Structures are given as structure tokens and as C-alpha cells.
Amino acid sequence: MARLILASASPRRLALLAQIGIAPDAVDAADLDETPLKRELPAPHAARLAAAKAAAVAARHPGAVILAADTVVAVGRRILPKAETEAEARMCLGLISGRRHRVITAVTVFDTARAVRSRSASSEVTFKRLTQREIDAYIDGGEWRGKAGGYAIQGSAAALVRAFTGSWSGVVGLPLYETRALLTATGIAVNV
């Protein structure tokens, strides 16, 4: 059985894999510049980054199956950042307040022969109109740090979501339906 390498340092992705009985042999995050290219749209941006992460990690693990993913939050054509500062988080929350936005997670798997398989999941999330007090409270909680769009749906932000369609696990960071299909196609046994 081939070794499985998760090309991500995200504890959420690791926990999601555990839900379907997958424990990677190693975790090795790719350190890439995730800046969108000029005029790059959200779905192609997520797909490009997932493939680039898989390729970077594959170079360090010959003969292993590599699983990589990238999650993008978008308002229209605008790609929101992974909030690293309070100002970025406030900007993101202000943009998604009372609006529908998309969350796209692309998944790429390199098999042992380096054949590439990719899928993506797109979800729509609608936040309630946020008051300044709600934004302040969410910021004070700190769970926005490093999160695409400045929020974590699996945390307290779930109470701010008015409507949702799509893949919940995809919004968290790894669409399990698509991931299961890709891993099964490469011969990785999935317990579900």
C-alpha cells in the first residue's frame, strides 16, 4: 500500500480525513505564495493552488500518494484573503455581512505514478447582516486568524450563517465526498 502524504498543515483537514477513516502517513505542508494572479477567478485560483501544493510536496515524497487542497472564499469575482490581521478579518466580515458568498475548495491527488486527479466543491453561504457588536465579538474570539474569508464555519461563526447550500466539509476545508472519490481511485482504502 502506498504512503499517503497530506500536503497541508491544517488541523481541520486532518480531522476531516479522520472522519472517513483516513490517517495520512505524514503531513508535509507546501509553503507557497497564495497571491491570486492578475484577473484570476476564484475557482481556477483554488485549482491552481491545490495542484501547486501537491506538486511541491510530491517532489519531497517520491512513490507516495499526495493529497492537497485549497479553499477560496469569494464575493462575486473577488477572492477574499486568509485573514492574518484584524483589519483583514473586519474587511472580510464587512463584505460578507448580509450577503451570499461562495466557498470553493479544490482537491488534487497525485498517485504514485504522478497521474493527477482533481475535483472541487462549491458552496454558497449567506451570513446574516452583522452588527458592529457581532463583528467585534467575533474578532475578539480570534478564530478568524488564518481562515479564508476571515471566519470558521465550524466554530462560533455557524451562529451567523442564515443559509447554506453545498458541501459543509468543503467549507471547513476538505470536501469529503470528492476527496473520498479521488483517494479510492488511487487505491487508498477508505472506511466509509
mmCIF file with all atom_site columns, C-alpha atoms in Angstrom:
data_model
loop_
_atom_site.group_PDB
_atom_site.id
_atom_site.type_symbol
_atom_site.label_atom_id
_atom_site.label_alt_id
_atom_site.label_comp_id
_atom_site.label_asym_id
_atom_site.label_entity_id
_atom_site.label_seq_id
_atom_site.pdbx_PDB_ins_code
_atom_site.Cartn_x
_atom_site.Cartn_y
_atom_site.Cartn_z
_atom_site.occupancy
_atom_site.B_iso_or_equiv
_atom_site.pdbx_formal_charge
_atom_site.auth_seq_id
_atom_site.auth_comp_id
_atom_site.auth_asym_id
_atom_site.auth_atom_id
_atom_site.pdbx_PDB_model_num
ATOM 1   C CA . MET A 1 1   ? 0.000   0.000  0.000   1.00 0.00 ? 1   MET A CA 1
ATOM 2   C CA . ALA A 1 2   ? 1.354   3.403  -0.982  1.00 0.00 ? 2   ALA A CA 1
ATOM 3   C CA . ARG A 1 3   ? 2.100   6.000  1.654   1.00 0.00 ? 3   ARG A CA 1
ATOM 4   C CA . LEU A 1 4   ? -0.359  8.898  1.823   1.00 0.00 ? 4   LEU A CA 1
ATOM 5   C CA . ILE A 1 5   ? 1.019   12.395 2.406   1.00 0.00 ? 5   ILE A CA 1
ATOM 6   C CA . LEU A 1 6   ? -1.307  15.264 3.318   1.00 0.00 ? 6   LEU A CA 1
ATOM 7   C CA . ALA A 1 7   ? 0.101   18.431 1.779   1.00 0.00 ? 7   ALA A CA 1
ATOM 8   C CA . SER A 1 8   ? -1.430  20.695 4.406   1.00 0.00 ? 8   SER A CA 1
ATOM 9   C CA . ALA A 1 9   ? -0.737  21.804 7.957   1.00 0.00 ? 9   ALA A CA 1
ATOM 10  C CA . SER A 1 10  ? -4.456  22.358 8.585   1.00 0.00 ? 10  SER A CA 1
ATOM 11  C CA . PRO A 1 11  ? -5.694  20.511 11.665  1.00 0.00 ? 11  PRO A CA 1
ATOM 12  C CA . ARG A 1 12  ? -9.206  20.780 10.205  1.00 0.00 ? 12  ARG A CA 1
ATOM 13  C CA . ARG A 1 13  ? -8.229  18.800 7.102   1.00 0.00 ? 13  ARG A CA 1
ATOM 14  C CA . LEU A 1 14  ? -6.597  16.152 9.262   1.00 0.00 ? 14  LEU A CA 1
ATOM 15  C CA . ALA A 1 15  ? -9.744  15.886 11.412  1.00 0.00 ? 15  ALA A CA 1
ATOM 16  C CA . LEU A 1 16  ? -11.975 15.665 8.342   1.00 0.00 ? 16  LEU A CA 1
ATOM 17  C CA . LEU A 1 17  ? -9.856  12.815 6.936   1.00 0.00 ? 17  LEU A CA 1
ATOM 18  C CA . ALA A 1 18  ? -10.200 11.006 10.265  1.00 0.00 ? 18  ALA A CA 1
ATOM 19  C CA . GLN A 1 19  ? -13.990 11.168 9.839   1.00 0.00 ? 19  GLN A CA 1
ATOM 20  C CA . ILE A 1 20  ? -13.655 8.844  6.830   1.00 0.00 ? 20  ILE A CA 1
ATOM 21  C CA . GLY A 1 21  ? -11.086 6.610  8.454   1.00 0.00 ? 21  GLY A CA 1
ATOM 22  C CA . ILE A 1 22  ? -8.015  8.071  6.773   1.00 0.00 ? 22  ILE A CA 1
ATOM 23  C CA . ALA A 1 23  ? -4.836  8.740  8.716   1.00 0.00 ? 23  ALA A CA 1
ATOM 24  C CA . PRO A 1 24  ? -2.072  10.092 6.469   1.00 0.00 ? 24  PRO A CA 1
ATOM 25  C CA . ASP A 1 25  ? 1.377   8.573  6.887   1.00 0.00 ? 25  ASP A CA 1
ATOM 26  C CA . ALA A 1 26  ? 2.797   12.084 7.065   1.00 0.00 ? 26  ALA A CA 1
ATOM 27  C CA . VAL A 1 27  ? 1.776   15.730 6.965   1.00 0.00 ? 27  VAL A CA 1
ATOM 28  C CA . ASP A 1 28  ? 4.011   17.989 4.882   1.00 0.00 ? 28  ASP A CA 1
ATOM 29  C CA . ALA A 1 29  ? 2.707   21.461 4.117   1.00 0.00 ? 29  ALA A CA 1
ATOM 30  C CA . ALA A 1 30  ? 3.736   23.235 0.940   1.00 0.00 ? 30  ALA A CA 1
ATOM 31  C CA . ASP A 1 31  ? 4.888   26.789 1.558   1.00 0.00 ? 31  ASP A CA 1
ATOM 32  C CA . LEU A 1 32  ? 3.627   28.688 -1.482  1.00 0.00 ? 32  LEU A CA 1
ATOM 33  C CA . ASP A 1 33  ? 2.775   32.240 -2.390  1.00 0.00 ? 33  ASP A CA 1
ATOM 34  C CA . GLU A 1 34  ? -1.037  32.145 -2.496  1.00 0.00 ? 34  GLU A CA 1
ATOM 35  C CA . THR A 1 35  ? -1.480  35.565 -4.091  1.00 0.00 ? 35  THR A CA 1
ATOM 36  C CA . PRO A 1 36  ? -4.064  35.427 -6.886  1.00 0.00 ? 36  PRO A CA 1
ATOM 37  C CA . LEU A 1 37  ? -2.747  36.058 -10.372 1.00 0.00 ? 37  LEU A CA 1
ATOM 38  C CA . LYS A 1 38  ? -3.965  39.154 -12.176 1.00 0.00 ? 38  LYS A CA 1
ATOM 39  C CA . ARG A 1 39  ? -7.624  38.634 -13.210 1.00 0.00 ? 39  ARG A CA 1
ATOM 40  C CA . GLU A 1 40  ? -7.599  35.085 -11.797 1.00 0.00 ? 40  GLU A CA 1
ATOM 41  C CA . LEU A 1 41  ? -11.103 33.910 -10.943 1.00 0.00 ? 41  LEU A CA 1
ATOM 42  C CA . PRO A 1 42  ? -11.864 32.097 -7.670  1.00 0.00 ? 42  PRO A CA 1
ATOM 43  C CA . ALA A 1 43  ? -12.363 28.512 -8.950  1.00 0.00 ? 43  ALA A CA 1
ATOM 44  C CA . PRO A 1 44  ? -9.243  28.470 -11.185 1.00 0.00 ? 44  PRO A CA 1
ATOM 45  C CA . HIS A 1 45  ? -7.269  30.072 -8.333  1.00 0.00 ? 45  HIS A CA 1
ATOM 46  C CA . ALA A 1 46  ? -8.240  27.284 -5.908  1.00 0.00 ? 46  ALA A CA 1
ATOM 47  C CA . ALA A 1 47  ? -7.490  24.594 -8.521  1.00 0.00 ? 47  ALA A CA 1
ATOM 48  C CA . ARG A 1 48  ? -4.103  26.120 -9.368  1.00 0.00 ? 48  ARG A CA 1
ATOM 49  C CA . LEU A 1 49  ? -3.052  26.306 -5.729  1.00 0.00 ? 49  LEU A CA 1
ATOM 50  C CA . ALA A 1 50  ? -4.197  22.759 -4.893  1.00 0.00 ? 50  ALA A CA 1
ATOM 51  C CA . ALA A 1 51  ? -2.206  21.409 -7.850  1.00 0.00 ? 51  ALA A CA 1
ATOM 52  C CA . ALA A 1 52  ? 0.851   23.532 -6.984  1.00 0.00 ? 52  ALA A CA 1
ATOM 53  C CA . LYS A 1 53  ? 0.774   22.341 -3.364  1.00 0.00 ? 53  LYS A CA 1
ATOM 54  C CA . ALA A 1 54  ? 0.555   18.713 -4.489  1.00 0.00 ? 54  ALA A CA 1
ATOM 55  C CA . ALA A 1 55  ? 3.449   19.170 -6.933  1.00 0.00 ? 55  ALA A CA 1
ATOM 56  C CA . ALA A 1 56  ? 5.671   20.866 -4.348  1.00 0.00 ? 56  ALA A CA 1
ATOM 57  C CA . VAL A 1 57  ? 5.135   18.115 -1.786  1.00 0.00 ? 57  VAL A CA 1
ATOM 58  C CA . ALA A 1 58  ? 5.356   15.295 -4.361  1.00 0.00 ? 58  ALA A CA 1
ATOM 59  C CA . ALA A 1 59  ? 8.917   16.355 -5.120  1.00 0.00 ? 59  ALA A CA 1
ATOM 60  C CA . ARG A 1 60  ? 9.827   15.562 -1.492  1.00 0.00 ? 60  ARG A CA 1
ATOM 61  C CA . HIS A 1 61  ? 7.997   12.204 -1.330  1.00 0.00 ? 61  HIS A CA 1
ATOM 62  C CA . PRO A 1 62  ? 8.688   10.034 -4.387  1.00 0.00 ? 62  PRO A CA 1
ATOM 63  C CA . GLY A 1 63  ? 6.439   6.993  -4.629  1.00 0.00 ? 63  GLY A CA 1
ATOM 64  C CA . ALA A 1 64  ? 3.790   8.381  -2.262  1.00 0.00 ? 64  ALA A CA 1
ATOM 65  C CA . VAL A 1 65  ? 0.213   9.444  -2.935  1.00 0.00 ? 65  VAL A CA 1
ATOM 66  C CA . ILE A 1 66  ? -0.110  13.188 -2.310  1.00 0.00 ? 66  ILE A CA 1
ATOM 67  C CA . LEU A 1 67  ? -3.355  14.866 -1.219  1.00 0.00 ? 67  LEU A CA 1
ATOM 68  C CA . ALA A 1 68  ? -3.581  18.668 -1.393  1.00 0.00 ? 68  ALA A CA 1
ATOM 69  C CA . ALA A 1 69  ? -6.413  21.170 -1.163  1.00 0.00 ? 69  ALA A CA 1
ATOM 70  C CA . ASP A 1 70  ? -7.046  24.886 -1.280  1.00 0.00 ? 70  ASP A CA 1
ATOM 71  C CA . THR A 1 71  ? -10.092 26.796 -0.057  1.00 0.00 ? 71  THR A CA 1
ATOM 72  C CA . VAL A 1 72  ? -11.133 30.149 -1.501  1.00 0.00 ? 72  VAL A CA 1
ATOM 73  C CA . VAL A 1 73  ? -13.872 32.451 -0.255  1.00 0.00 ? 73  VAL A CA 1
ATOM 74  C CA . ALA A 1 74  ? -15.242 34.763 -2.932  1.00 0.00 ? 74  ALA A CA 1
ATOM 75  C CA . VAL A 1 75  ? -17.723 37.598 -3.137  1.00 0.00 ? 75  VAL A CA 1
ATOM 76  C CA . GLY A 1 76  ? -18.552 37.723 -6.820  1.00 0.00 ? 76  GLY A CA 1
ATOM 77  C CA . ARG A 1 77  ? -15.215 37.612 -8.642  1.00 0.00 ? 77  ARG A CA 1
ATOM 78  C CA . ARG A 1 78  ? -13.319 38.985 -5.651  1.00 0.00 ? 78  ARG A CA 1
ATOM 79  C CA . ILE A 1 79  ? -11.135 36.495 -3.776  1.00 0.00 ? 79  ILE A CA 1
ATOM 80  C CA . LEU A 1 80  ? -11.059 37.251 -0.059  1.00 0.00 ? 80  LEU A CA 1
ATOM 81  C CA . PRO A 1 81  ? -7.774  36.772 1.797   1.00 0.00 ? 81  PRO A CA 1
ATOM 82  C CA . LYS A 1 82  ? -6.895  34.315 4.511   1.00 0.00 ? 82  LYS A CA 1
ATOM 83  C CA . ALA A 1 83  ? -7.213  36.867 7.278   1.00 0.00 ? 83  ALA A CA 1
ATOM 84  C CA . GLU A 1 84  ? -3.909  37.398 9.053   1.00 0.00 ? 84  GLU A CA 1
ATOM 85  C CA . THR A 1 85  ? -4.692  40.752 10.635  1.00 0.00 ? 85  THR A CA 1
ATOM 86  C CA . GLU A 1 86  ? -7.693  42.101 12.481  1.00 0.00 ? 86  GLU A CA 1
ATOM 87  C CA . ALA A 1 87  ? -8.145  44.683 9.716   1.00 0.00 ? 87  ALA A CA 1
ATOM 88  C CA . GLU A 1 88  ? -8.335  41.921 7.075   1.00 0.00 ? 88  GLU A CA 1
ATOM 89  C CA . ALA A 1 89  ? -10.843 39.971 9.156   1.00 0.00 ? 89  ALA A CA 1
ATOM 90  C CA . ARG A 1 90  ? -13.026 43.054 9.645   1.00 0.00 ? 90  ARG A CA 1
ATOM 91  C CA . MET A 1 91  ? -12.900 43.807 5.917   1.00 0.00 ? 91  MET A CA 1
ATOM 92  C CA . CYS A 1 92  ? -13.934 40.220 5.084   1.00 0.00 ? 92  CYS A CA 1
ATOM 93  C CA . LEU A 1 93  ? -16.768 40.174 7.613   1.00 0.00 ? 93  LEU A CA 1
ATOM 94  C CA . GLY A 1 94  ? -17.968 43.538 6.340   1.00 0.00 ? 94  GLY A CA 1
ATOM 95  C CA . LEU A 1 95  ? -18.071 42.227 2.779   1.00 0.00 ? 95  LEU A CA 1
ATOM 96  C CA . ILE A 1 96  ? -19.971 39.031 3.614   1.00 0.00 ? 96  ILE A CA 1
ATOM 97  C CA . SER A 1 97  ? -22.366 40.655 6.097   1.00 0.00 ? 97  SER A CA 1
ATOM 98  C CA . GLY A 1 98  ? -25.916 40.137 4.835   1.00 0.00 ? 98  GLY A CA 1
ATOM 99  C CA . ARG A 1 99  ? -24.665 38.696 1.545   1.00 0.00 ? 99  ARG A CA 1
ATOM 100 C CA . ARG A 1 100 ? -24.303 35.377 -0.150  1.00 0.00 ? 100 ARG A CA 1
ATOM 101 C CA . HIS A 1 101 ? -20.755 34.333 -0.959  1.00 0.00 ? 101 HIS A CA 1
ATOM 102 C CA . ARG A 1 102 ? -19.104 31.253 -2.433  1.00 0.00 ? 102 ARG A CA 1
ATOM 103 C CA . VAL A 1 103 ? -16.627 28.918 -0.841  1.00 0.00 ? 103 VAL A CA 1
ATOM 104 C CA . ILE A 1 104 ? -14.684 26.790 -3.300  1.00 0.00 ? 104 ILE A CA 1
ATOM 105 C CA . THR A 1 105 ? -12.367 24.023 -2.216  1.00 0.00 ? 105 THR A CA 1
ATOM 106 C CA . ALA A 1 106 ? -10.257 22.316 -4.855  1.00 0.00 ? 106 ALA A CA 1
ATOM 107 C CA . VAL A 1 107 ? -8.660  18.952 -4.126  1.00 0.00 ? 107 VAL A CA 1
ATOM 108 C CA . THR A 1 108 ? -5.755  17.430 -6.062  1.00 0.00 ? 108 THR A CA 1
ATOM 109 C CA . VAL A 1 109 ? -4.328  13.937 -5.676  1.00 0.00 ? 109 VAL A CA 1
ATOM 110 C CA . PHE A 1 110 ? -1.075  12.784 -7.262  1.00 0.00 ? 110 PHE A CA 1
ATOM 111 C CA . ASP A 1 111 ? -0.894  8.998  -7.415  1.00 0.00 ? 111 ASP A CA 1
ATOM 112 C CA . THR A 1 112 ? 2.340   7.004  -7.204  1.00 0.00 ? 112 THR A CA 1
ATOM 113 C CA . ALA A 1 113 ? 2.862   7.325  -10.981 1.00 0.00 ? 113 ALA A CA 1
ATOM 114 C CA . ARG A 1 114 ? 2.220   11.086 -10.661 1.00 0.00 ? 114 ARG A CA 1
ATOM 115 C CA . ALA A 1 115 ? -1.082  10.948 -12.523 1.00 0.00 ? 115 ALA A CA 1
ATOM 116 C CA . VAL A 1 116 ? -3.109  13.948 -11.393 1.00 0.00 ? 116 VAL A CA 1
ATOM 117 C CA . ARG A 1 117 ? -6.734  13.745 -10.325 1.00 0.00 ? 117 ARG A CA 1
ATOM 118 C CA . SER A 1 118 ? -8.639  16.874 -9.284  1.00 0.00 ? 118 SER A CA 1
ATOM 119 C CA . ARG A 1 119 ? -12.109 17.803 -8.137  1.00 0.00 ? 119 ARG A CA 1
ATOM 120 C CA . SER A 1 120 ? -13.678 20.770 -6.468  1.00 0.00 ? 120 SER A CA 1
ATOM 121 C CA . ALA A 1 121 ? -16.738 21.618 -4.404  1.00 0.00 ? 121 ALA A CA 1
ATOM 122 C CA . SER A 1 122 ? -18.506 24.944 -4.470  1.00 0.00 ? 122 SER A CA 1
ATOM 123 C CA . SER A 1 123 ? -20.854 26.016 -1.691  1.00 0.00 ? 123 SER A CA 1
ATOM 124 C CA . GLU A 1 124 ? -22.937 29.101 -1.074  1.00 0.00 ? 124 GLU A CA 1
ATOM 125 C CA . VAL A 1 125 ? -23.042 30.641 2.381   1.00 0.00 ? 125 VAL A CA 1
ATOM 126 C CA . THR A 1 126 ? -25.239 33.554 3.411   1.00 0.00 ? 126 THR A CA 1
ATOM 127 C CA . PHE A 1 127 ? -24.421 35.433 6.585   1.00 0.00 ? 127 PHE A CA 1
ATOM 128 C CA . LYS A 1 128 ? -26.988 37.439 8.491   1.00 0.00 ? 128 LYS A CA 1
ATOM 129 C CA . ARG A 1 129 ? -26.498 41.187 8.416   1.00 0.00 ? 129 ARG A CA 1
ATOM 130 C CA . LEU A 1 130 ? -23.845 41.612 11.092  1.00 0.00 ? 130 LEU A CA 1
ATOM 131 C CA . THR A 1 131 ? -23.961 44.381 13.646  1.00 0.00 ? 131 THR A CA 1
ATOM 132 C CA . GLN A 1 132 ? -20.765 46.114 14.706  1.00 0.00 ? 132 GLN A CA 1
ATOM 133 C CA . ARG A 1 133 ? -21.129 44.422 18.086  1.00 0.00 ? 133 ARG A CA 1
ATOM 134 C CA . GLU A 1 134 ? -21.307 40.962 16.441  1.00 0.00 ? 134 GLU A CA 1
ATOM 135 C CA . ILE A 1 135 ? -18.240 41.688 14.325  1.00 0.00 ? 135 ILE A CA 1
ATOM 136 C CA . ASP A 1 136 ? -16.348 42.939 17.407  1.00 0.00 ? 136 ASP A CA 1
ATOM 137 C CA . ALA A 1 137 ? -17.316 39.826 19.397  1.00 0.00 ? 137 ALA A CA 1
ATOM 138 C CA . TYR A 1 138 ? -16.257 37.530 16.577  1.00 0.00 ? 138 TYR A CA 1
ATOM 139 C CA . ILE A 1 139 ? -12.941 39.341 16.191  1.00 0.00 ? 139 ILE A CA 1
ATOM 140 C CA . ASP A 1 140 ? -12.343 39.170 19.947  1.00 0.00 ? 140 ASP A CA 1
ATOM 141 C CA . GLY A 1 141 ? -12.800 35.373 19.807  1.00 0.00 ? 141 GLY A CA 1
ATOM 142 C CA . GLY A 1 142 ? -9.794  35.061 17.481  1.00 0.00 ? 142 GLY A CA 1
ATOM 143 C CA . GLU A 1 143 ? -10.962 32.066 15.440  1.00 0.00 ? 143 GLU A CA 1
ATOM 144 C CA . TRP A 1 144 ? -10.737 34.148 12.251  1.00 0.00 ? 144 TRP A CA 1
ATOM 145 C CA . ARG A 1 145 ? -6.918  34.012 12.205  1.00 0.00 ? 145 ARG A CA 1
ATOM 146 C CA . GLY A 1 146 ? -5.590  32.340 9.068   1.00 0.00 ? 146 GLY A CA 1
ATOM 147 C CA . LYS A 1 147 ? -9.078  31.492 7.808   1.00 0.00 ? 147 LYS A CA 1
ATOM 148 C CA . ALA A 1 148 ? -10.173 32.142 4.239   1.00 0.00 ? 148 ALA A CA 1
ATOM 149 C CA . GLY A 1 149 ? -12.732 34.930 4.315   1.00 0.00 ? 149 GLY A CA 1
ATOM 150 C CA . GLY A 1 150 ? -11.970 35.649 7.961   1.00 0.00 ? 150 GLY A CA 1
ATOM 151 C CA . TYR A 1 151 ? -14.262 33.044 9.526   1.00 0.00 ? 151 TYR A CA 1
ATOM 152 C CA . ALA A 1 152 ? -14.519 29.393 10.523  1.00 0.00 ? 152 ALA A CA 1
ATOM 153 C CA . ILE A 1 153 ? -17.950 27.898 9.835   1.00 0.00 ? 153 ILE A CA 1
ATOM 154 C CA . GLN A 1 154 ? -17.206 25.026 12.225  1.00 0.00 ? 154 GLN A CA 1
ATOM 155 C CA . GLY A 1 155 ? -16.807 27.498 15.081  1.00 0.00 ? 155 GLY A CA 1
ATOM 156 C CA . SER A 1 156 ? -18.949 30.266 16.504  1.00 0.00 ? 156 SER A CA 1
ATOM 157 C CA . ALA A 1 157 ? -19.489 31.747 13.020  1.00 0.00 ? 157 ALA A CA 1
ATOM 158 C CA . ALA A 1 158 ? -22.017 28.939 12.454  1.00 0.00 ? 158 ALA A CA 1
ATOM 159 C CA . ALA A 1 159 ? -24.473 31.009 14.507  1.00 0.00 ? 159 ALA A CA 1
ATOM 160 C CA . LEU A 1 160 ? -24.132 33.837 11.969  1.00 0.00 ? 160 LEU A CA 1
ATOM 161 C CA . VAL A 1 161 ? -24.987 31.722 8.902   1.00 0.00 ? 161 VAL A CA 1
ATOM 162 C CA . ARG A 1 162 ? -28.535 32.361 7.693   1.00 0.00 ? 162 ARG A CA 1
ATOM 163 C CA . ALA A 1 163 ? -28.472 29.987 4.712   1.00 0.00 ? 163 ALA A CA 1
ATOM 164 C CA . PHE A 1 164 ? -26.179 27.347 3.309   1.00 0.00 ? 164 PHE A CA 1
ATOM 165 C CA . THR A 1 165 ? -26.055 25.058 0.265   1.00 0.00 ? 165 THR A CA 1
ATOM 166 C CA . GLY A 1 166 ? -23.280 22.730 -0.784  1.00 0.00 ? 166 GLY A CA 1
ATOM 167 C CA . SER A 1 167 ? -20.557 20.810 0.997   1.00 0.00 ? 167 SER A CA 1
ATOM 168 C CA . TRP A 1 168 ? -20.177 21.641 4.692   1.00 0.00 ? 168 TRP A CA 1
ATOM 169 C CA . SER A 1 169 ? -16.860 19.761 4.833   1.00 0.00 ? 169 SER A CA 1
ATOM 170 C CA . GLY A 1 170 ? -15.772 21.699 1.741   1.00 0.00 ? 170 GLY A CA 1
ATOM 171 C CA . VAL A 1 171 ? -16.346 24.992 3.547   1.00 0.00 ? 171 VAL A CA 1
ATOM 172 C CA . VAL A 1 172 ? -14.363 23.676 6.521   1.00 0.00 ? 172 VAL A CA 1
ATOM 173 C CA . GLY A 1 173 ? -11.504 22.890 4.125   1.00 0.00 ? 173 GLY A CA 1
ATOM 174 C CA . LEU A 1 174 ? -11.795 19.417 2.549   1.00 0.00 ? 174 LEU A CA 1
ATOM 175 C CA . PRO A 1 175 ? -14.890 18.217 0.680   1.00 0.00 ? 175 PRO A CA 1
ATOM 176 C CA . LEU A 1 176 ? -15.148 14.626 1.853   1.00 0.00 ? 176 LEU A CA 1
ATOM 177 C CA . TYR A 1 177 ? -17.297 13.285 -0.985  1.00 0.00 ? 177 TYR A CA 1
ATOM 178 C CA . GLU A 1 178 ? -14.823 14.484 -3.619  1.00 0.00 ? 178 GLU A CA 1
ATOM 179 C CA . THR A 1 179 ? -11.787 13.518 -1.523  1.00 0.00 ? 179 THR A CA 1
ATOM 180 C CA . ARG A 1 180 ? -13.117 10.006 -0.953  1.00 0.00 ? 180 ARG A CA 1
ATOM 181 C CA . ALA A 1 181 ? -13.673 9.538  -4.686  1.00 0.00 ? 181 ALA A CA 1
ATOM 182 C CA . LEU A 1 182 ? -10.149 10.724 -5.535  1.00 0.00 ? 182 LEU A CA 1
ATOM 183 C CA . LEU A 1 183 ? -8.470  8.562  -2.883  1.00 0.00 ? 183 LEU A CA 1
ATOM 184 C CA . THR A 1 184 ? -10.488 5.489  -3.840  1.00 0.00 ? 184 THR A CA 1
ATOM 185 C CA . ALA A 1 185 ? -9.467  5.994  -7.483  1.00 0.00 ? 185 ALA A CA 1
ATOM 186 C CA . THR A 1 186 ? -5.804  5.887  -6.436  1.00 0.00 ? 186 THR A CA 1
ATOM 187 C CA . GLY A 1 187 ? -6.243  2.677  -4.423  1.00 0.00 ? 187 GLY A CA 1
ATOM 188 C CA . ILE A 1 188 ? -6.305  4.225  -0.951  1.00 0.00 ? 188 ILE A CA 1
ATOM 189 C CA . ALA A 1 189 ? -8.789  2.288  1.222   1.00 0.00 ? 189 ALA A CA 1
ATOM 190 C CA . VAL A 1 190 ? -11.490 4.494  2.684   1.00 0.00 ? 190 VAL A CA 1
ATOM 191 C CA . ASN A 1 191 ? -13.506 3.028  5.548   1.00 0.00 ? 191 ASN A CA 1
ATOM 192 C CA . VAL A 1 192 ? -16.776 4.712  4.627   1.00 0.00 ? 192 VAL A CA 1
#
